[in-house]
mmCIF file of C-alpha atoms and ligand atoms in Angstrom:
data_model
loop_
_atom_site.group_PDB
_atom_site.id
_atom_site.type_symbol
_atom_site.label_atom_id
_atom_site.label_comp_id
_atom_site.label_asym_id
_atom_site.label_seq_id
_atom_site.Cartn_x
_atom_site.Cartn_y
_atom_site.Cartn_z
ATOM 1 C CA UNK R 165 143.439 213.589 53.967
ATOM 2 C CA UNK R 166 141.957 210.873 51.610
ATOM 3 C CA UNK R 167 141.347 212.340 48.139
ATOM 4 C CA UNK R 168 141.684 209.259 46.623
ATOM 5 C CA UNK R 169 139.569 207.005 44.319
ATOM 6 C CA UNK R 170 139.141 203.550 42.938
ATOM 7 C CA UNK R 171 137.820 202.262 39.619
ATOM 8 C CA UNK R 172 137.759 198.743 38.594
ATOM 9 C CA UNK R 173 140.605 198.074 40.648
ATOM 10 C CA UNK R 174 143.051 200.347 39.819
ATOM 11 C CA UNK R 175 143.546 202.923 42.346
ATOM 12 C CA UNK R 176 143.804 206.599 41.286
ATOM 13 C CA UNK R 177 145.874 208.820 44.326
ATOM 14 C CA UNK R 178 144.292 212.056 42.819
ATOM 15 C CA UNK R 179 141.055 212.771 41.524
ATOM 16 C CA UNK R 180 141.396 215.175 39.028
ATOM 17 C CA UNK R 181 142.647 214.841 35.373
ATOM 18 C CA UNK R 182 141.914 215.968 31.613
ATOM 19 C CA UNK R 183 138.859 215.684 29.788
ATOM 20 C CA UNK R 184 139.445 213.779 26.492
ATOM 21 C CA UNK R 185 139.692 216.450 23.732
ATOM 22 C CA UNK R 186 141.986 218.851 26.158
ATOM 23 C CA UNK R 187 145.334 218.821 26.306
ATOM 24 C CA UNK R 188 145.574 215.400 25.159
ATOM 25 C CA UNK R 189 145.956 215.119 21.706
ATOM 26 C CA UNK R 190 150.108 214.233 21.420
ATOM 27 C CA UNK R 191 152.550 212.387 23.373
ATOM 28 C CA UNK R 192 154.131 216.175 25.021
ATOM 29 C CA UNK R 193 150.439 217.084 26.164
ATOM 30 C CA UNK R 194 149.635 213.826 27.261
ATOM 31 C CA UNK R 195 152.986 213.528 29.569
ATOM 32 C CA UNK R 196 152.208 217.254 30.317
ATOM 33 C CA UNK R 197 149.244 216.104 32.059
ATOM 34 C CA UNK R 198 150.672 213.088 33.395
ATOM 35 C CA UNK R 199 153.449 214.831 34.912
ATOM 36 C CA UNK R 200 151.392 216.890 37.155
ATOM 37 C CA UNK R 201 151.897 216.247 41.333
ATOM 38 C CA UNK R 202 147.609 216.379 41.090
ATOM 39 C CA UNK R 203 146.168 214.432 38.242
ATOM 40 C CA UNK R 204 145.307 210.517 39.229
ATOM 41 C CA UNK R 205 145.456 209.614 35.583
ATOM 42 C CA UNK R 206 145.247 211.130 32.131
ATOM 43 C CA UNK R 207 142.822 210.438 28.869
ATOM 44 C CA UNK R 208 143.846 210.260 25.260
ATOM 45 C CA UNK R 209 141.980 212.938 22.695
ATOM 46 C CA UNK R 210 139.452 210.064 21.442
ATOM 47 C CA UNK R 211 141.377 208.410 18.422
ATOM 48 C CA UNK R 212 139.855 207.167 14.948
ATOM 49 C CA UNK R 213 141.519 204.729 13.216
ATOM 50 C CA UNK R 214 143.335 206.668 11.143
ATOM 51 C CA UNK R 215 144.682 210.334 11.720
ATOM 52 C CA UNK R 216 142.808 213.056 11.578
ATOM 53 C CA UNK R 217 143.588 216.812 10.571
ATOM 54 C CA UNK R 218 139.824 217.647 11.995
ATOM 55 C CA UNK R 219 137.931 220.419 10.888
ATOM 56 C CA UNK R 220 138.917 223.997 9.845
ATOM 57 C CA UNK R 221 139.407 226.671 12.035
ATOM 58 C CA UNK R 222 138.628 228.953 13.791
ATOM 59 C CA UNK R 223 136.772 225.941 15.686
ATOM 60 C CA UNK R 224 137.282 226.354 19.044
ATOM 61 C CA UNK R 225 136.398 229.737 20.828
ATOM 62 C CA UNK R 226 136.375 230.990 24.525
ATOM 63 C CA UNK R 227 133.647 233.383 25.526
ATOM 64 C CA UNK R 228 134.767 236.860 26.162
ATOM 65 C CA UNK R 229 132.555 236.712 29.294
ATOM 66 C CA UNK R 230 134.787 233.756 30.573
ATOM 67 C CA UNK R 231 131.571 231.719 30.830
ATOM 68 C CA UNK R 232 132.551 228.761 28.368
ATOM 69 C CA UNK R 233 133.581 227.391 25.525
ATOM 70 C CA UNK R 234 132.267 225.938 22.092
ATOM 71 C CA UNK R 235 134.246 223.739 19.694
ATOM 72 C CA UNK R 236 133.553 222.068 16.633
ATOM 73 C CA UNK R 237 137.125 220.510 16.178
ATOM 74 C CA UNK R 238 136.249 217.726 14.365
ATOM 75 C CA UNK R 239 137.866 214.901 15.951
ATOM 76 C CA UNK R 240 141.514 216.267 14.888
ATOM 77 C CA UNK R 241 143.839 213.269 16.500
ATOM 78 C CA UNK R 242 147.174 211.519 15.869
ATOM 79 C CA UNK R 243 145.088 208.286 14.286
ATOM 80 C CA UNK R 244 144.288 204.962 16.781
ATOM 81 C CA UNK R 245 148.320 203.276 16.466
ATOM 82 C CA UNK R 246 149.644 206.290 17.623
ATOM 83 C CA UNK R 247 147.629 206.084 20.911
ATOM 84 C CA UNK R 248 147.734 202.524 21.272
ATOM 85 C CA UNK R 249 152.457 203.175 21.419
ATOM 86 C CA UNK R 250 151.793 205.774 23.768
ATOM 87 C CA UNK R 251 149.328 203.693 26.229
ATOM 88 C CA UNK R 252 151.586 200.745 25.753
ATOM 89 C CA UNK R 253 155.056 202.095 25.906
ATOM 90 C CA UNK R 254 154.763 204.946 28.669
ATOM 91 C CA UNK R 255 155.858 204.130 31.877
ATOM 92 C CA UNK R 256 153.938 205.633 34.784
ATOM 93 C CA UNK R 257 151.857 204.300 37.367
ATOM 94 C CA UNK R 258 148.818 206.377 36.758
ATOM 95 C CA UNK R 259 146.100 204.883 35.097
ATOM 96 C CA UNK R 260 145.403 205.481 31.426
ATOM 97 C CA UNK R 261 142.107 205.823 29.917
ATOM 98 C CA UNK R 262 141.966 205.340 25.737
ATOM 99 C CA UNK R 263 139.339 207.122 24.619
ATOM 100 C CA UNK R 264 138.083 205.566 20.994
ATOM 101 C CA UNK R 265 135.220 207.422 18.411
ATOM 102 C CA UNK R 266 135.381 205.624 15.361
ATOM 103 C CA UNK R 267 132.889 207.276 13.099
ATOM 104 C CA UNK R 268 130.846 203.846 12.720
ATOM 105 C CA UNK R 269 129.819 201.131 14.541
ATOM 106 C CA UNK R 270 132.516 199.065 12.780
ATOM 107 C CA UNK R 271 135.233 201.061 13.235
ATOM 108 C CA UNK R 272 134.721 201.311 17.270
ATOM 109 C CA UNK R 273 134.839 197.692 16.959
ATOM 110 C CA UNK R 274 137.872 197.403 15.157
ATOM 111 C CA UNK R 275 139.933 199.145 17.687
ATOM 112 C CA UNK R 276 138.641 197.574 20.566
ATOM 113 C CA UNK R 277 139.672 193.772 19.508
ATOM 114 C CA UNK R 278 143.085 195.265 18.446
ATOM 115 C CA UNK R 279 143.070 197.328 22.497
ATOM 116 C CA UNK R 280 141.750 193.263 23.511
ATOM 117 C CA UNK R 281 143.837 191.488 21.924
ATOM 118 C CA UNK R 282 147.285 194.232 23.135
ATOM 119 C CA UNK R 283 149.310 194.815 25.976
ATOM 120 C CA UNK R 284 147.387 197.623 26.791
ATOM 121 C CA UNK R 285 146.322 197.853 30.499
ATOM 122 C CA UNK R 286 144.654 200.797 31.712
ATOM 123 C CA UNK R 287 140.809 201.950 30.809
ATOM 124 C CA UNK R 288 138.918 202.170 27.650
ATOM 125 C CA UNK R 289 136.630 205.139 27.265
ATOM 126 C CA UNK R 290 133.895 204.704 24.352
ATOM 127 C CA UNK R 291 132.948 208.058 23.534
ATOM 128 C CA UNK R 292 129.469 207.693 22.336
ATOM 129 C CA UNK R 293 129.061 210.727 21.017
ATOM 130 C CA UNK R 294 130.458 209.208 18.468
ATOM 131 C CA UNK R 295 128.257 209.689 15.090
ATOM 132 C CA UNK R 296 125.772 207.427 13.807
ATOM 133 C CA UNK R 297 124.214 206.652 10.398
ATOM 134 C CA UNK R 298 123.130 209.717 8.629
ATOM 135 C CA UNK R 299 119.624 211.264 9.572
ATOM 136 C CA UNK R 300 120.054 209.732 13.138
ATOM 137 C CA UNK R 301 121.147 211.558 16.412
ATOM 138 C CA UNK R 302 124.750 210.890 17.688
ATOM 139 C CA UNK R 303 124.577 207.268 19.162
ATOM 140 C CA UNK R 304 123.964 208.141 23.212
ATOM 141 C CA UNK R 305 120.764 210.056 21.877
ATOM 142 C CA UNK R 306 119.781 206.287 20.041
ATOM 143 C CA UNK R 307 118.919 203.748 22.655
ATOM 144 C CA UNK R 308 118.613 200.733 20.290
ATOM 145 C CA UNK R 309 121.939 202.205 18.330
ATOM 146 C CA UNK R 310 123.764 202.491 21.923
ATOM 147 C CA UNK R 311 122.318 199.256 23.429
ATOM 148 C CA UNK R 312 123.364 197.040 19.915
ATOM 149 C CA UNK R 313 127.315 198.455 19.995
ATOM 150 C CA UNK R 314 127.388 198.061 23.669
ATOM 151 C CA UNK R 315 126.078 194.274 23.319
ATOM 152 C CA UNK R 316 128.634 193.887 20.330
ATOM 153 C CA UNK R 317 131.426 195.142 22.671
ATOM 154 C CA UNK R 318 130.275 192.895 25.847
ATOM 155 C CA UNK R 319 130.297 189.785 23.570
ATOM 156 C CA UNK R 320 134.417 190.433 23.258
ATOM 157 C CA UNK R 321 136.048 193.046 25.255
ATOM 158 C CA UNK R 322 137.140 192.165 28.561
ATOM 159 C CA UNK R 323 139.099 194.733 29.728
ATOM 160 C CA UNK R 324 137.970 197.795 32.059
ATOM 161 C CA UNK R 325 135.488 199.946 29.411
ATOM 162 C CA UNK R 326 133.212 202.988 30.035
ATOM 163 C CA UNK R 327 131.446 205.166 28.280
ATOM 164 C CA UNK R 328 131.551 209.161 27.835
ATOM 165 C CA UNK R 329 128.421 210.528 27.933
ATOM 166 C CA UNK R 330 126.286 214.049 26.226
ATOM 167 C CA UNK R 331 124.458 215.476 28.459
ATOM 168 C CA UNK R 332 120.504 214.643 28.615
ATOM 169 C CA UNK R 333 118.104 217.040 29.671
ATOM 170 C CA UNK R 334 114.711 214.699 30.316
ATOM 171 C CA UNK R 335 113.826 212.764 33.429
ATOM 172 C CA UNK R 336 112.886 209.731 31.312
ATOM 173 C CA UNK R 337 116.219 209.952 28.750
ATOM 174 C CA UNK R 338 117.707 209.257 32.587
ATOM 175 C CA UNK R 339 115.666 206.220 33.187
ATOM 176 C CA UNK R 340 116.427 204.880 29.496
ATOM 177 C CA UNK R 341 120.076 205.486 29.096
ATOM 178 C CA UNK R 342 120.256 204.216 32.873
ATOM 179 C CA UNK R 343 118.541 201.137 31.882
ATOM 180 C CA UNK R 344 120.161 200.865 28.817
ATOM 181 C CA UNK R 345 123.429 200.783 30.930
ATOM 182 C CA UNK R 346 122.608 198.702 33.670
ATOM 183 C CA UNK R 347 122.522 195.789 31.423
ATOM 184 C CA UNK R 348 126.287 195.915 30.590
ATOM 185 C CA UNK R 349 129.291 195.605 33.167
ATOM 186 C CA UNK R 350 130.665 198.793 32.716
ATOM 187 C CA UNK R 351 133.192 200.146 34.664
ATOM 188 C CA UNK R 352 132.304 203.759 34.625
ATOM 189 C CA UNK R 353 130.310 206.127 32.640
ATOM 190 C CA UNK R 354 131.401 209.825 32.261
ATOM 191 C CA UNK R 355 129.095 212.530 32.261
ATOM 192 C CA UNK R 356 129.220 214.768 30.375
ATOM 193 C CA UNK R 357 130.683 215.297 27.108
ATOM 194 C CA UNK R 358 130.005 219.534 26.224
ATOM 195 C CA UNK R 359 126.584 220.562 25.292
ATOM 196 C CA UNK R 360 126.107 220.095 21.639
ATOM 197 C CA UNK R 361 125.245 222.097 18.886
ATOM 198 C CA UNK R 362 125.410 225.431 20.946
ATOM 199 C CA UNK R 363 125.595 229.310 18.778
ATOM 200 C CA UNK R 364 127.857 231.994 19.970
ATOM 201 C CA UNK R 365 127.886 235.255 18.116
ATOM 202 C CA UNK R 366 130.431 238.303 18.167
ATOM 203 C CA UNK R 367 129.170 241.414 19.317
ATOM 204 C CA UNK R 368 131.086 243.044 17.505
ATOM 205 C CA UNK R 369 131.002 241.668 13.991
ATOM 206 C CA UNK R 370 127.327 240.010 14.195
ATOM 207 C CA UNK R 371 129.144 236.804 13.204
ATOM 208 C CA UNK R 372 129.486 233.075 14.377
ATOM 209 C CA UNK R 373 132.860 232.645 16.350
ATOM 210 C CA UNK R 374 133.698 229.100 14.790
ATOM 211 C CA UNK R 375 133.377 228.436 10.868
ATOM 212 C CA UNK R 376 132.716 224.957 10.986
ATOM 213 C CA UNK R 377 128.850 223.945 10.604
ATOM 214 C CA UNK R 378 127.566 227.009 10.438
ATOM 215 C CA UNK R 379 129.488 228.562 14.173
ATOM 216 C CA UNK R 380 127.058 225.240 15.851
ATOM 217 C CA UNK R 381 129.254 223.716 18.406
ATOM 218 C CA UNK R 382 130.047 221.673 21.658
ATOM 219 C CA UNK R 383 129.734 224.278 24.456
ATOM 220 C CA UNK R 384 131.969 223.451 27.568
ATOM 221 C CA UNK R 385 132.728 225.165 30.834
ATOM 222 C CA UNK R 386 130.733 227.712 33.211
ATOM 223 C CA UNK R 387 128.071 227.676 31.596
ATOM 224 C CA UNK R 388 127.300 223.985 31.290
ATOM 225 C CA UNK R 389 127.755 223.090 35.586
ATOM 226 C CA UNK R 390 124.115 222.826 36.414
ATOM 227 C CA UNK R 391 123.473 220.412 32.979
ATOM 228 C CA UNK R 392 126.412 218.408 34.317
ATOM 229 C CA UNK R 393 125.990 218.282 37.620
ATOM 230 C CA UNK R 394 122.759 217.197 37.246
ATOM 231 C CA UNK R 395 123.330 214.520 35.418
ATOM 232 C CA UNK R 396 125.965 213.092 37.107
ATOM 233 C CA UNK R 397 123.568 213.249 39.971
ATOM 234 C CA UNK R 398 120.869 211.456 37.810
ATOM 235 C CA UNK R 399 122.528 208.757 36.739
ATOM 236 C CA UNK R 400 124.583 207.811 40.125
ATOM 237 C CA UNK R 401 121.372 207.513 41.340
ATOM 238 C CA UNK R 402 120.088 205.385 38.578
ATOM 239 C CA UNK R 403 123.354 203.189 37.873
ATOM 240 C CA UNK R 404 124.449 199.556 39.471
ATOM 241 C CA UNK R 405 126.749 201.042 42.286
ATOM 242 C CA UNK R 406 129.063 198.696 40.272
ATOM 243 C CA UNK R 407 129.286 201.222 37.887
ATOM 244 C CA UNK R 408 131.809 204.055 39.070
ATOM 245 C CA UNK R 409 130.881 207.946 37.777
ATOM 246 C CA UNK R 410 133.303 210.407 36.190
ATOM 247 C CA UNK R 411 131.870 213.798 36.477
ATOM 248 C CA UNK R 412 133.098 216.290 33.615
ATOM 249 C CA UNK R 413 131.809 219.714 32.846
ATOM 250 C CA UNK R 414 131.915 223.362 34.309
ATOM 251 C CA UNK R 415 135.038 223.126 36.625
ATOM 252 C CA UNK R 416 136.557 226.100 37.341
ATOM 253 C CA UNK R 417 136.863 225.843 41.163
ATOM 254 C CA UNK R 418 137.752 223.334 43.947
ATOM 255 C CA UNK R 419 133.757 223.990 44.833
ATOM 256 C CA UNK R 420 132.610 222.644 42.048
ATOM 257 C CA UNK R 421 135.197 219.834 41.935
ATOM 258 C CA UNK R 422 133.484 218.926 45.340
ATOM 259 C CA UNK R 423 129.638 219.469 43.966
ATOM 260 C CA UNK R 424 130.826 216.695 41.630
ATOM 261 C CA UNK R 425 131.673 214.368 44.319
ATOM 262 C CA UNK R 426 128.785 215.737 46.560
ATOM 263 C CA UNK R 427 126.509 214.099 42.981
ATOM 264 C CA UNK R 428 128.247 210.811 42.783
ATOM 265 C CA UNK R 429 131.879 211.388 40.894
ATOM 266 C CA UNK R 430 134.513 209.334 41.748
ATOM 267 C CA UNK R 431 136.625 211.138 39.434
ATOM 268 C CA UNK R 432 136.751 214.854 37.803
ATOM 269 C CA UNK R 433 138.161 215.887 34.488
ATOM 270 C CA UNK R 434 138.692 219.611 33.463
ATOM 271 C CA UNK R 435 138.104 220.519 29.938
ATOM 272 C CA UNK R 436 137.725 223.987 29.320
ATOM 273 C CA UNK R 437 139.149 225.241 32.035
ATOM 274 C CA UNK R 438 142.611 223.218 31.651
ATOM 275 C CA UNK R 439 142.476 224.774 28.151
ATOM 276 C CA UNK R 440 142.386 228.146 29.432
ATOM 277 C CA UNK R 441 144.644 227.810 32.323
ATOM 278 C CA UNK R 442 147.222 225.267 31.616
ATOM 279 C CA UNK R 443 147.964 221.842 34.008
ATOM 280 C CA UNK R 444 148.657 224.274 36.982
ATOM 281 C CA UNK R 445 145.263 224.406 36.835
ATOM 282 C CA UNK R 446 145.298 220.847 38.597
ATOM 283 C CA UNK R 447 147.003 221.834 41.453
ATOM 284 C CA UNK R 448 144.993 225.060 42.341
ATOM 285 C CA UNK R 449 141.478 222.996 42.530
ATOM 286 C CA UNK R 450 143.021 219.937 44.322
ATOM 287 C CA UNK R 451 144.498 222.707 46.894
ATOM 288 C CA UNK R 452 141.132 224.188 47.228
ATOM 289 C CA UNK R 453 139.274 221.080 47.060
ATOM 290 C CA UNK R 454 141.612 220.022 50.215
ATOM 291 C CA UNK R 455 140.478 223.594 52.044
ATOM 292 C CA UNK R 456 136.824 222.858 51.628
ATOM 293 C CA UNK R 457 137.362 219.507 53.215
ATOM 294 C CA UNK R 458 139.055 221.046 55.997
ATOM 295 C CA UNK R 459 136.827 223.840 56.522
ATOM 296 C CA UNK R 460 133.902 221.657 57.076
ATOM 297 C CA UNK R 461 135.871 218.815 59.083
ATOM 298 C CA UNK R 462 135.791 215.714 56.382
ATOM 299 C CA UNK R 463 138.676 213.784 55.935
ATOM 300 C CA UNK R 464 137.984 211.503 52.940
ATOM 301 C CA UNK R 465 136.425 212.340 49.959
ATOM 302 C CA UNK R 466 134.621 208.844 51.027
ATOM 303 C CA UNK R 467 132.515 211.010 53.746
ATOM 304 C CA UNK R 468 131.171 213.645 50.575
ATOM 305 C CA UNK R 469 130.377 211.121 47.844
ATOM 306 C CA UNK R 470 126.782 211.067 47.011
ATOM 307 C CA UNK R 471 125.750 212.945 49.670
ATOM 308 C CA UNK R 472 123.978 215.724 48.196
ATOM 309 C CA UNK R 473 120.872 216.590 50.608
ATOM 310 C CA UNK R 474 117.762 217.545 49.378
ATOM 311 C CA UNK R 475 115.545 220.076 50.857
ATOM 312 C CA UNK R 476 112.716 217.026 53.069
HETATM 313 C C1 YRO B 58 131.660 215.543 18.389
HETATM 314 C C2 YRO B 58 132.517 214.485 17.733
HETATM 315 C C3 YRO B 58 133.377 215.132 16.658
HETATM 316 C C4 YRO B 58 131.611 213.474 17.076
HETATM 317 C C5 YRO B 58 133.348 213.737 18.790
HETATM 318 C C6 YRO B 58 134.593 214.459 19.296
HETATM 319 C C7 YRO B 58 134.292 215.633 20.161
HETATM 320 C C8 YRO B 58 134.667 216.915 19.812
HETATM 321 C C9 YRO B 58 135.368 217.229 18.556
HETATM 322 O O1 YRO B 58 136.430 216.605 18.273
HETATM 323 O O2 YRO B 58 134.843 218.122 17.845
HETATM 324 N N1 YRO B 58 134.371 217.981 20.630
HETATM 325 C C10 YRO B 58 133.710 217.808 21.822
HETATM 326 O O3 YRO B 58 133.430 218.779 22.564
HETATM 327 N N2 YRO B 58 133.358 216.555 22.199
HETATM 328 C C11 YRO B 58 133.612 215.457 21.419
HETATM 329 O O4 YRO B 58 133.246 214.322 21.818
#
């Protein structure tokens, strides 16, 4: 059975891996995931330039209804030369994506001349929900903020880059991102990062979960799969075929590993889920991502991609 994939050359033999944020953030959890028999790959937590302690906590909560997560970590990482010895000195043959989030325009482009000009050679991931100047939405919610750092980066960077994606929730912030996109050779984009600025209260205490901003966070898992799904659907079907898809968000289940494919993915990370179950959790959804295959008498993950049907 082919549950394989290929991005921009470099060929992944499983499908599944981390989302950046999970599971990701030092060397141990980044060979943890590595290590697995059924991850293709692994991605860094997305690194600033210098470390960060992030925000206080509590600042990530799971839902006592097991239907999600919401964080407001505040891009706690190791700093960007941390990530860049790990990328550079591990030795494994599974890709590597560096995810980056510098906190301005100028520091993304900092550390992606210093990932140009290393020995680095795996995937870059641009997360761009990144933030922008003050009294502006995150960058992907900016089109001329997202299309201006995107033409900065194309006049330099010439290794494999992609972007990680919010979710949108209008038909035409599909067509404009998608355009947006189109114009740049990208070598994947991956949708989506959690839902932002969700509230979750305790029944018990009438309080916020998460002290950071006020309990607003990035909401992640069940709850988010039809927001994802859909727009990993919109924008394979609005991207240069060129232009490979990650799909990311509401995982808990080899079914909705293969809904992901069945909208466009090529590959599928597990955030929240991971968090809650640990790497074994890789090895459950491949198995029952492999049973759903057999079941209905594919053989590739080639004969599911993109081949969601709509009701004529
Ligand atoms: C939200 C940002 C802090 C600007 C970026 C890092 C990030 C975080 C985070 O570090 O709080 N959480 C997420 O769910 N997604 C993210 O992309």
């Amino acid at each position: 059975m082919n549950l394989t994939a290929n991005i921009a050359g470099f060929n992944f033999d499983h499908i599944l891996l981390n989302a950046a944020g999970v599971v990701c953030q030092t060397s141990d959890e980044l060979d943890s995931v590595l290590a697995s028999d059924y991850t293709g790959a692994v991605v860094t937590k997305s690194a600033t330039p210098s470390l960060r302690p992030g925000n206080v906590s509590p600042r990530y909560h799971e839902l006592t209804n097991g239907l999600g997560t919401i964080n407001s970590m505040g891009l706690p990482n190791e700093g960007f030369d941390y990530y860049m010895d790990y990328v550079t000195q591990k030795q494994t043959d599974k890709p590597i994506f560096f995810s980056v989030a510098g906190l301005s325009k100028q520091e993304n482009l900092d550390m992606l001349h210093k990932i140009e000009e290393s020995e680095f050679n795996g995937l870059v991931e641009l997360n761009l929900s990144c933030p922008n100047v003050p009294g502006k939405p995150q960058t992907a919610y900016d089109s001329e903020t997202t299309e201006e750092i995107l033409t900065e980066v194309f006049s330099f960077f010439t290794k494999p880059l992609g972007v990680k994606l919010p979710p949108y929730f209008d038909i035409v912030h599909f067509d404009n991102i998608a355009n947006i996109l189109n114009k740049f050779p990208l070598a994947f984009v991956n949708a989506i990062n959690s839902i932002g600025n969700g509230l979750v209260i305790d029944e018990e205490t009438d309080t916020v979960v998460i002290k950071p901003k006020g309990g607003f966070g990035g909401v992640g898992g069940p709850i988010v799969k039809a927001t994802a799904l859909a727009n990993v659907r919109a924008l394979r079907q609005r991207l240069n075929p060129s232009i490979k898809m990650v799909g990311t968000g509401g995982v808990t289940s080899g079914r909705d590993v293969y809904e992901h494919v069945l909208c466009g993915a090529d590959l599928v990370e597990v955030g929240s889920q991971l968090a809650i179950e640990g790497t074994s959790v890789f090895e459950r959804l491949e198995k029952e991502l492999a049973a759903i295959l057999t079941e209905k008498g594919y053989n590739s993950l080639d004969e599911v991609r993109g081949q969601l049907k709509i009701i004529e």
